[in-house]
Amino acid sequence: MLLDAIRTQMDALSKSERKVAMAVLDNPQLTISENITALARTAQVSEPTVVRFCRAVGCDGWHEFKLKLAQGLALAPSGRDETPLQDDLAEDLVSKICGRSVNTLLDLRNTLDPQAVQRALDILAAAAKIEFYGQGSSGLVAADAQHKFFRSGVPTVAYSDPHIHAISAALLEAGDAVVAISQRGGSTALLHSVQLARRAGADVIVIAPSGTPLAALATVLLPVDLPVDTDPYRPITARLAHLVVIDILAVGLALRRGPDFRRRMEAAQKALQRIDIQFDSYTEAPEPP
């Protein structure tokens, strides 16, 4: 949702752009109904500043900003508090956490740009090697991505250690691809590795909030704009969204490989099933007398 993106990127905005952000957050419904002159007057800035703010949060200009804001408000949940409480019953937890996760995926479906996904798939399909970089919980997403992509027939690896992905990034070449994953988009170590990868000639697909320093380095940006939540009792919905973006890319790349690749994938799956059957037979066999 665009309002979440604005909150996430607040620290990256200039002083005058933050004035526009606060005016929008204070009354988003009024922003939709008024024109750019009225918003500039409310925020006490110039109209060009409003346009710069719109571009800073990932929109081409004022009209696209108003359209995305209206779409986000129309799709917003009812406002029910989904924060888990100390005395919540299991049914409350099921409802709140599943509801929050569903809303995250609905936001992702309605904001993810298909053209950007297509450009990312073009890069991955042509890549000689694909590397996934992420740290902390994003490192888990990178590992999941490597597990899904290594069956594509392209050499893949995932790194969560900043020293290791810095070394690897410096050794990349033109025709290689990096997928950099971050919930905040500001990790100094990850930024350094992505800069090394770009300098080496590799393309970089970024899965992170728009308007962040990492997003600015992307060959292709797949933005996931969600509020940063420090409450340990709330699910990390950004990670869920990142995993779904990885699934989209993995399935898209597999489809690009054509029917021959699908047959090889099916053969590999059958081989795994045979191993599982043999292992189960071995573990269930009676011990000798």
mmCIF file of C-alpha atoms in Angstrom:
data_model
loop_
_atom_site.group_PDB
_atom_site.id
_atom_site.type_symbol
_atom_site.label_atom_id
_atom_site.label_comp_id
_atom_site.label_asym_id
_atom_site.label_seq_id
_atom_site.Cartn_x
_atom_site.Cartn_y
_atom_site.Cartn_z
ATOM 1 C CA MET A 1 0.000 0.000 0.000
ATOM 2 C CA LEU A 2 1.322 3.454 -0.912
ATOM 3 C CA LEU A 3 0.826 4.869 2.598
ATOM 4 C CA ASP A 4 3.007 2.085 3.985
ATOM 5 C CA ALA A 5 5.680 2.927 1.401
ATOM 6 C CA ILE A 6 5.611 6.583 2.471
ATOM 7 C CA ARG A 7 6.058 5.643 6.145
ATOM 8 C CA THR A 8 8.910 3.266 5.284
ATOM 9 C CA GLN A 9 10.774 5.884 3.231
ATOM 10 C CA MET A 10 10.225 8.865 5.530
ATOM 11 C CA ASP A 11 13.864 9.015 6.683
ATOM 12 C CA ALA A 12 15.118 8.972 3.070
ATOM 13 C CA LEU A 13 13.052 12.033 2.062
ATOM 14 C CA SER A 14 14.320 15.589 2.081
ATOM 15 C CA LYS A 15 13.007 18.029 4.689
ATOM 16 C CA SER A 16 10.510 19.606 2.276
ATOM 17 C CA GLU A 17 9.421 16.211 0.907
ATOM 18 C CA ARG A 18 8.728 15.054 4.475
ATOM 19 C CA LYS A 19 6.314 17.973 4.823
ATOM 20 C CA VAL A 20 4.366 16.626 1.845
ATOM 21 C CA ALA A 21 4.487 13.116 3.296
ATOM 22 C CA MET A 22 3.069 14.294 6.624
ATOM 23 C CA ALA A 23 0.263 16.176 4.876
ATOM 24 C CA VAL A 24 -0.664 13.060 2.902
ATOM 25 C CA LEU A 25 -0.502 10.771 5.945
ATOM 26 C CA ASP A 26 -2.588 13.192 8.037
ATOM 27 C CA ASN A 27 -5.470 13.135 5.563
ATOM 28 C CA PRO A 28 -5.068 10.736 2.605
ATOM 29 C CA GLN A 29 -8.741 11.007 1.625
ATOM 30 C CA LEU A 30 -8.422 14.784 1.274
ATOM 31 C CA THR A 31 -5.271 14.330 -0.822
ATOM 32 C CA ILE A 32 -7.252 12.260 -3.318
ATOM 33 C CA SER A 33 -9.969 14.882 -3.657
ATOM 34 C CA GLU A 34 -7.748 17.939 -3.933
ATOM 35 C CA ASN A 35 -5.327 19.104 -6.642
ATOM 36 C CA ILE A 36 -1.570 19.505 -6.511
ATOM 37 C CA THR A 37 -1.848 23.229 -5.712
ATOM 38 C CA ALA A 38 -3.985 22.529 -2.654
ATOM 39 C CA LEU A 39 -1.590 19.863 -1.348
ATOM 40 C CA ALA A 40 1.400 22.156 -1.863
ATOM 41 C CA ARG A 41 -0.424 24.889 0.084
ATOM 42 C CA THR A 42 -1.302 22.484 2.926
ATOM 43 C CA ALA A 43 2.285 21.243 3.169
ATOM 44 C CA GLN A 44 3.689 24.771 2.760
ATOM 45 C CA VAL A 45 5.947 23.765 -0.123
ATOM 46 C CA SER A 46 6.109 24.451 -3.850
ATOM 47 C CA GLU A 47 4.326 22.365 -6.491
ATOM 48 C CA PRO A 48 7.679 21.073 -7.918
ATOM 49 C CA THR A 49 8.438 19.764 -4.414
ATOM 50 C CA VAL A 50 5.187 17.772 -4.474
ATOM 51 C CA VAL A 51 6.215 16.283 -7.836
ATOM 52 C CA ARG A 52 9.664 15.378 -6.444
ATOM 53 C CA PHE A 53 7.966 13.719 -3.476
ATOM 54 C CA CYS A 54 5.749 11.663 -5.820
ATOM 55 C CA ARG A 55 8.809 10.457 -7.714
ATOM 56 C CA ALA A 56 10.703 9.723 -4.493
ATOM 57 C CA VAL A 57 7.994 7.243 -3.443
ATOM 58 C CA GLY A 58 8.067 5.427 -6.780
ATOM 59 C CA CYS A 59 5.482 7.279 -8.911
ATOM 60 C CA ASP A 60 6.047 9.007 -12.256
ATOM 61 C CA GLY A 61 4.225 12.114 -11.106
ATOM 62 C CA TRP A 62 1.214 13.607 -9.380
ATOM 63 C CA HIS A 63 -1.496 11.814 -11.359
ATOM 64 C CA GLU A 64 0.026 8.356 -10.880
ATOM 65 C CA PHE A 65 0.520 9.123 -7.189
ATOM 66 C CA LYS A 66 -3.181 10.009 -6.737
ATOM 67 C CA LEU A 67 -4.235 6.882 -8.633
ATOM 68 C CA LYS A 68 -2.055 4.559 -6.511
ATOM 69 C CA LEU A 69 -3.180 6.278 -3.318
ATOM 70 C CA ALA A 70 -6.847 5.835 -4.244
ATOM 71 C CA GLN A 71 -6.313 2.179 -5.155
ATOM 72 C CA GLY A 72 -4.523 1.534 -1.880
ATOM 73 C CA LEU A 73 -7.266 3.120 0.203
ATOM 74 C CA ALA A 74 -9.940 1.169 -1.665
ATOM 75 C CA LEU A 75 -8.148 -2.106 -0.922
ATOM 76 C CA ALA A 76 -7.244 -1.263 2.685
ATOM 77 C CA PRO A 77 -8.509 -3.644 5.390
ATOM 78 C CA SER A 78 -11.450 -2.627 7.533
ATOM 79 C CA GLY A 79 -9.255 -1.218 10.291
ATOM 80 C CA ARG A 80 -9.658 -4.064 12.758
ATOM 81 C CA ASP A 81 -6.723 -4.231 15.141
ATOM 82 C CA GLU A 82 -4.704 -7.321 14.203
ATOM 83 C CA THR A 83 -2.123 -6.964 16.959
ATOM 84 C CA PRO A 84 -1.854 -10.213 18.977
ATOM 85 C CA LEU A 85 -2.776 -9.611 22.626
ATOM 86 C CA GLN A 86 -1.723 -11.405 25.801
ATOM 87 C CA ASP A 87 -5.166 -12.923 26.392
ATOM 88 C CA ASP A 88 -5.892 -13.876 22.759
ATOM 89 C CA LEU A 89 -7.322 -17.340 22.219
ATOM 90 C CA ALA A 90 -6.017 -19.628 19.503
ATOM 91 C CA GLU A 91 -8.919 -18.667 17.251
ATOM 92 C CA ASP A 92 -7.962 -14.992 17.649
ATOM 93 C CA LEU A 93 -4.383 -15.740 16.629
ATOM 94 C CA VAL A 94 -5.519 -17.734 13.601
ATOM 95 C CA SER A 95 -7.794 -14.897 12.488
ATOM 96 C CA LYS A 96 -5.329 -12.061 13.092
ATOM 97 C CA ILE A 97 -2.169 -13.603 11.697
ATOM 98 C CA CYS A 98 -3.833 -15.209 8.680
ATOM 99 C CA GLY A 99 -5.755 -12.000 7.998
ATOM 100 C CA ARG A 100 -2.603 -9.901 8.146
ATOM 101 C CA SER A 101 -0.794 -12.297 5.822
ATOM 102 C CA VAL A 102 -3.682 -12.361 3.337
ATOM 103 C CA ASN A 103 -3.829 -8.549 3.293
ATOM 104 C CA THR A 104 -0.080 -8.426 2.619
ATOM 105 C CA LEU A 105 -0.395 -10.715 -0.388
ATOM 106 C CA LEU A 106 -3.392 -8.781 -1.719
ATOM 107 C CA ASP A 107 -1.351 -5.575 -1.492
ATOM 108 C CA LEU A 108 1.523 -7.291 -3.286
ATOM 109 C CA ARG A 109 -0.741 -8.580 -6.052
ATOM 110 C CA ASN A 110 -2.160 -5.121 -6.665
ATOM 111 C CA THR A 111 1.109 -3.171 -6.530
ATOM 112 C CA LEU A 112 3.709 -5.457 -8.127
ATOM 113 C CA ASP A 113 4.458 -4.167 -11.635
ATOM 114 C CA PRO A 114 4.155 -7.002 -14.223
ATOM 115 C CA GLN A 115 6.495 -5.147 -16.580
ATOM 116 C CA ALA A 116 9.195 -5.039 -13.915
ATOM 117 C CA VAL A 117 8.685 -8.776 -13.291
ATOM 118 C CA GLN A 118 9.046 -9.376 -17.038
ATOM 119 C CA ARG A 119 12.317 -7.416 -17.160
ATOM 120 C CA ALA A 120 13.612 -9.396 -14.178
ATOM 121 C CA LEU A 121 12.732 -12.672 -15.915
ATOM 122 C CA ASP A 122 14.542 -11.527 -19.063
ATOM 123 C CA ILE A 123 17.692 -10.946 -17.001
ATOM 124 C CA LEU A 124 17.427 -14.277 -15.172
ATOM 125 C CA ALA A 125 16.743 -16.233 -18.363
ATOM 126 C CA ALA A 126 19.887 -14.836 -19.984
ATOM 127 C CA ALA A 127 22.127 -15.101 -16.899
ATOM 128 C CA ALA A 128 25.187 -17.317 -16.904
ATOM 129 C CA LYS A 129 25.094 -17.397 -13.099
ATOM 130 C CA ILE A 130 22.575 -16.195 -10.480
ATOM 131 C CA GLU A 131 23.591 -15.165 -6.957
ATOM 132 C CA PHE A 132 21.186 -14.327 -4.104
ATOM 133 C CA TYR A 133 22.274 -11.914 -1.362
ATOM 134 C CA GLY A 134 20.412 -11.267 1.889
ATOM 135 C CA GLN A 135 21.203 -10.769 5.563
ATOM 136 C CA GLY A 136 19.303 -11.718 8.718
ATOM 137 C CA SER A 137 15.814 -12.949 7.900
ATOM 138 C CA SER A 138 16.396 -11.905 4.278
ATOM 139 C CA GLY A 139 19.262 -14.402 4.261
ATOM 140 C CA LEU A 140 16.660 -17.127 4.848
ATOM 141 C CA VAL A 141 14.733 -15.882 1.814
ATOM 142 C CA ALA A 142 17.957 -15.952 -0.233
ATOM 143 C CA ALA A 143 18.568 -19.565 0.812
ATOM 144 C CA ASP A 144 15.003 -20.478 -0.156
ATOM 145 C CA ALA A 145 15.522 -18.804 -3.530
ATOM 146 C CA GLN A 146 18.693 -20.756 -4.204
ATOM 147 C CA HIS A 147 16.887 -23.990 -3.379
ATOM 148 C CA LYS A 148 14.154 -23.163 -5.913
ATOM 149 C CA PHE A 149 16.403 -21.793 -8.648
ATOM 150 C CA PHE A 150 19.192 -24.375 -8.726
ATOM 151 C CA ARG A 151 16.858 -26.733 -10.587
ATOM 152 C CA SER A 152 16.579 -24.178 -13.408
ATOM 153 C CA GLY A 153 19.817 -25.398 -14.960
ATOM 154 C CA VAL A 154 21.647 -22.138 -14.169
ATOM 155 C CA PRO A 155 24.446 -22.169 -11.550
ATOM 156 C CA THR A 156 23.016 -20.517 -8.425
ATOM 157 C CA VAL A 157 24.280 -19.745 -4.938
ATOM 158 C CA ALA A 158 23.008 -17.833 -1.894
ATOM 159 C CA TYR A 159 25.172 -15.796 0.488
ATOM 160 C CA SER A 160 24.147 -14.216 3.789
ATOM 161 C CA ASP A 161 27.650 -13.494 5.101
ATOM 162 C CA PRO A 162 28.547 -9.907 4.067
ATOM 163 C CA HIS A 163 32.244 -10.710 3.631
ATOM 164 C CA ILE A 164 31.511 -13.652 1.367
ATOM 165 C CA HIS A 165 28.988 -11.913 -0.864
ATOM 166 C CA ALA A 166 31.333 -8.927 -1.177
ATOM 167 C CA ILE A 167 34.121 -11.196 -2.450
ATOM 168 C CA SER A 168 31.769 -13.042 -4.780
ATOM 169 C CA ALA A 169 30.273 -9.805 -6.128
ATOM 170 C CA ALA A 170 33.717 -8.501 -7.038
ATOM 171 C CA LEU A 171 34.338 -11.664 -9.100
ATOM 172 C CA LEU A 172 31.157 -11.438 -11.165
ATOM 173 C CA GLU A 173 31.156 -10.661 -14.874
ATOM 174 C CA ALA A 174 28.809 -9.182 -17.465
ATOM 175 C CA GLY A 175 26.036 -11.692 -18.065
ATOM 176 C CA ASP A 176 25.810 -12.702 -14.399
ATOM 177 C CA ALA A 177 22.860 -11.681 -12.216
ATOM 178 C CA VAL A 178 22.385 -10.843 -8.549
ATOM 179 C CA VAL A 179 19.085 -10.863 -6.669
ATOM 180 C CA ALA A 180 19.483 -8.633 -3.594
ATOM 181 C CA ILE A 181 16.807 -9.030 -0.900
ATOM 182 C CA SER A 182 16.217 -6.605 1.957
ATOM 183 C CA GLN A 183 13.324 -5.590 4.209
ATOM 184 C CA ARG A 184 14.673 -2.088 4.811
ATOM 185 C CA GLY A 185 16.922 -1.444 1.818
ATOM 186 C CA GLY A 186 19.656 0.328 3.768
ATOM 187 C CA SER A 187 22.203 -2.302 4.853
ATOM 188 C CA THR A 188 25.676 -0.844 4.342
ATOM 189 C CA ALA A 189 27.231 -4.255 3.682
ATOM 190 C CA LEU A 190 24.585 -5.251 1.145
ATOM 191 C CA LEU A 191 24.862 -1.887 -0.594
ATOM 192 C CA HIS A 192 28.621 -2.367 -0.866
ATOM 193 C CA SER A 193 28.249 -5.811 -2.451
ATOM 194 C CA VAL A 194 25.613 -4.601 -4.912
ATOM 195 C CA GLN A 195 27.862 -1.707 -5.912
ATOM 196 C CA LEU A 196 30.680 -4.192 -6.535
ATOM 197 C CA ALA A 197 28.371 -6.377 -8.614
ATOM 198 C CA ARG A 198 27.237 -3.431 -10.761
ATOM 199 C CA ARG A 199 30.835 -2.299 -11.187
ATOM 200 C CA ALA A 200 31.749 -5.806 -12.370
ATOM 201 C CA GLY A 201 29.052 -5.625 -15.059
ATOM 202 C CA ALA A 202 26.408 -7.860 -13.463
ATOM 203 C CA ASP A 203 22.708 -7.004 -13.495
ATOM 204 C CA VAL A 204 21.040 -6.594 -10.096
ATOM 205 C CA ILE A 205 17.410 -7.374 -9.325
ATOM 206 C CA VAL A 206 16.401 -5.762 -6.036
ATOM 207 C CA ILE A 207 13.533 -6.948 -3.841
ATOM 208 C CA ALA A 208 13.239 -4.157 -1.271
ATOM 209 C CA PRO A 209 11.238 -1.011 -0.447
ATOM 210 C CA SER A 210 11.165 1.604 -3.189
ATOM 211 C CA GLY A 211 12.916 4.904 -2.540
ATOM 212 C CA THR A 212 15.684 3.249 -0.506
ATOM 213 C CA PRO A 213 19.438 3.353 -1.229
ATOM 214 C CA LEU A 214 19.364 -0.287 -2.354
ATOM 215 C CA ALA A 215 16.470 0.378 -4.735
ATOM 216 C CA ALA A 216 18.494 3.164 -6.363
ATOM 217 C CA LEU A 217 21.199 0.646 -7.374
ATOM 218 C CA ALA A 218 18.833 -1.807 -9.066
ATOM 219 C CA THR A 219 18.895 -2.760 -12.705
ATOM 220 C CA VAL A 220 15.314 -3.842 -12.033
ATOM 221 C CA LEU A 221 13.415 -3.022 -8.843
ATOM 222 C CA LEU A 222 10.636 -5.281 -7.556
ATOM 223 C CA PRO A 223 9.387 -3.092 -4.685
ATOM 224 C CA VAL A 224 7.860 -4.548 -1.534
ATOM 225 C CA ASP A 225 6.595 -1.530 0.396
ATOM 226 C CA LEU A 226 5.397 -2.535 3.843
ATOM 227 C CA PRO A 227 5.670 -0.768 7.206
ATOM 228 C CA VAL A 228 8.633 -1.803 9.327
ATOM 229 C CA ASP A 229 7.182 -3.454 12.443
ATOM 230 C CA THR A 230 9.369 -3.903 15.524
ATOM 231 C CA ASP A 231 6.704 -5.717 17.558
ATOM 232 C CA PRO A 232 8.097 -9.276 18.046
ATOM 233 C CA TYR A 233 4.580 -10.686 18.415
ATOM 234 C CA ARG A 234 3.494 -9.660 14.944
ATOM 235 C CA PRO A 235 4.348 -11.765 11.869
ATOM 236 C CA ILE A 236 7.104 -10.472 9.593
ATOM 237 C CA THR A 237 4.904 -9.959 6.563
ATOM 238 C CA ALA A 238 7.711 -8.514 4.428
ATOM 239 C CA ARG A 239 9.424 -11.909 4.476
ATOM 240 C CA LEU A 240 6.213 -13.559 3.301
ATOM 241 C CA ALA A 241 5.939 -11.070 0.430
ATOM 242 C CA HIS A 242 9.584 -11.636 -0.511
ATOM 243 C CA LEU A 243 9.057 -15.407 -0.610
ATOM 244 C CA VAL A 244 6.091 -14.958 -2.945
ATOM 245 C CA VAL A 245 8.109 -12.696 -5.264
ATOM 246 C CA ILE A 246 10.798 -15.396 -5.367
ATOM 247 C CA ASP A 247 8.128 -17.979 -6.241
ATOM 248 C CA ILE A 248 6.890 -15.767 -9.080
ATOM 249 C CA LEU A 249 10.397 -15.464 -10.505
ATOM 250 C CA ALA A 250 11.186 -19.175 -10.069
ATOM 251 C CA VAL A 251 7.990 -20.326 -11.777
ATOM 252 C CA GLY A 252 8.363 -17.694 -14.492
ATOM 253 C CA LEU A 253 11.915 -18.808 -15.246
ATOM 254 C CA ALA A 254 10.884 -22.485 -15.333
ATOM 255 C CA LEU A 255 8.114 -21.676 -17.830
ATOM 256 C CA ARG A 256 10.597 -19.778 -19.988
ATOM 257 C CA ARG A 257 12.699 -22.942 -20.233
ATOM 258 C CA GLY A 258 9.968 -24.690 -22.230
ATOM 259 C CA PRO A 259 8.510 -28.236 -22.279
ATOM 260 C CA ASP A 260 11.902 -30.034 -22.427
ATOM 261 C CA PHE A 261 12.916 -28.418 -19.170
ATOM 262 C CA ARG A 262 9.556 -29.339 -17.622
ATOM 263 C CA ARG A 263 10.161 -32.984 -18.512
ATOM 264 C CA ARG A 264 13.601 -32.872 -16.858
ATOM 265 C CA MET A 265 12.060 -31.302 -13.761
ATOM 266 C CA GLU A 266 9.442 -34.056 -13.619
ATOM 267 C CA ALA A 267 12.158 -36.700 -13.955
ATOM 268 C CA ALA A 268 14.083 -35.123 -11.085
ATOM 269 C CA GLN A 269 10.931 -35.050 -8.951
ATOM 270 C CA LYS A 270 10.288 -38.746 -9.622
ATOM 271 C CA ALA A 271 13.868 -39.552 -8.671
ATOM 272 C CA LEU A 272 13.342 -37.810 -5.316
ATOM 273 C CA GLN A 273 10.143 -39.758 -4.745
ATOM 274 C CA ARG A 274 11.962 -43.055 -5.407
ATOM 275 C CA ILE A 275 14.650 -42.109 -2.887
ATOM 276 C CA ASP A 276 11.970 -41.310 -0.293
ATOM 277 C CA ILE A 277 10.257 -44.670 -0.893
ATOM 278 C CA GLN A 278 13.543 -46.564 -0.583
ATOM 279 C CA PHE A 279 14.445 -44.680 2.603
ATOM 280 C CA ASP A 280 11.031 -45.388 4.141
ATOM 281 C CA SER A 281 11.384 -49.091 3.299
ATOM 282 C CA TYR A 282 14.829 -49.156 4.889
ATOM 283 C CA THR A 283 13.746 -47.446 8.121
ATOM 284 C CA GLU A 284 10.630 -49.587 8.473
ATOM 285 C CA ALA A 285 12.429 -52.911 7.909
ATOM 286 C CA PRO A 286 12.403 -55.195 11.015
ATOM 287 C CA GLU A 287 15.648 -55.663 12.844
ATOM 288 C CA PRO A 288 17.316 -59.061 12.320
ATOM 289 C CA PRO A 289 16.921 -61.558 15.203
#
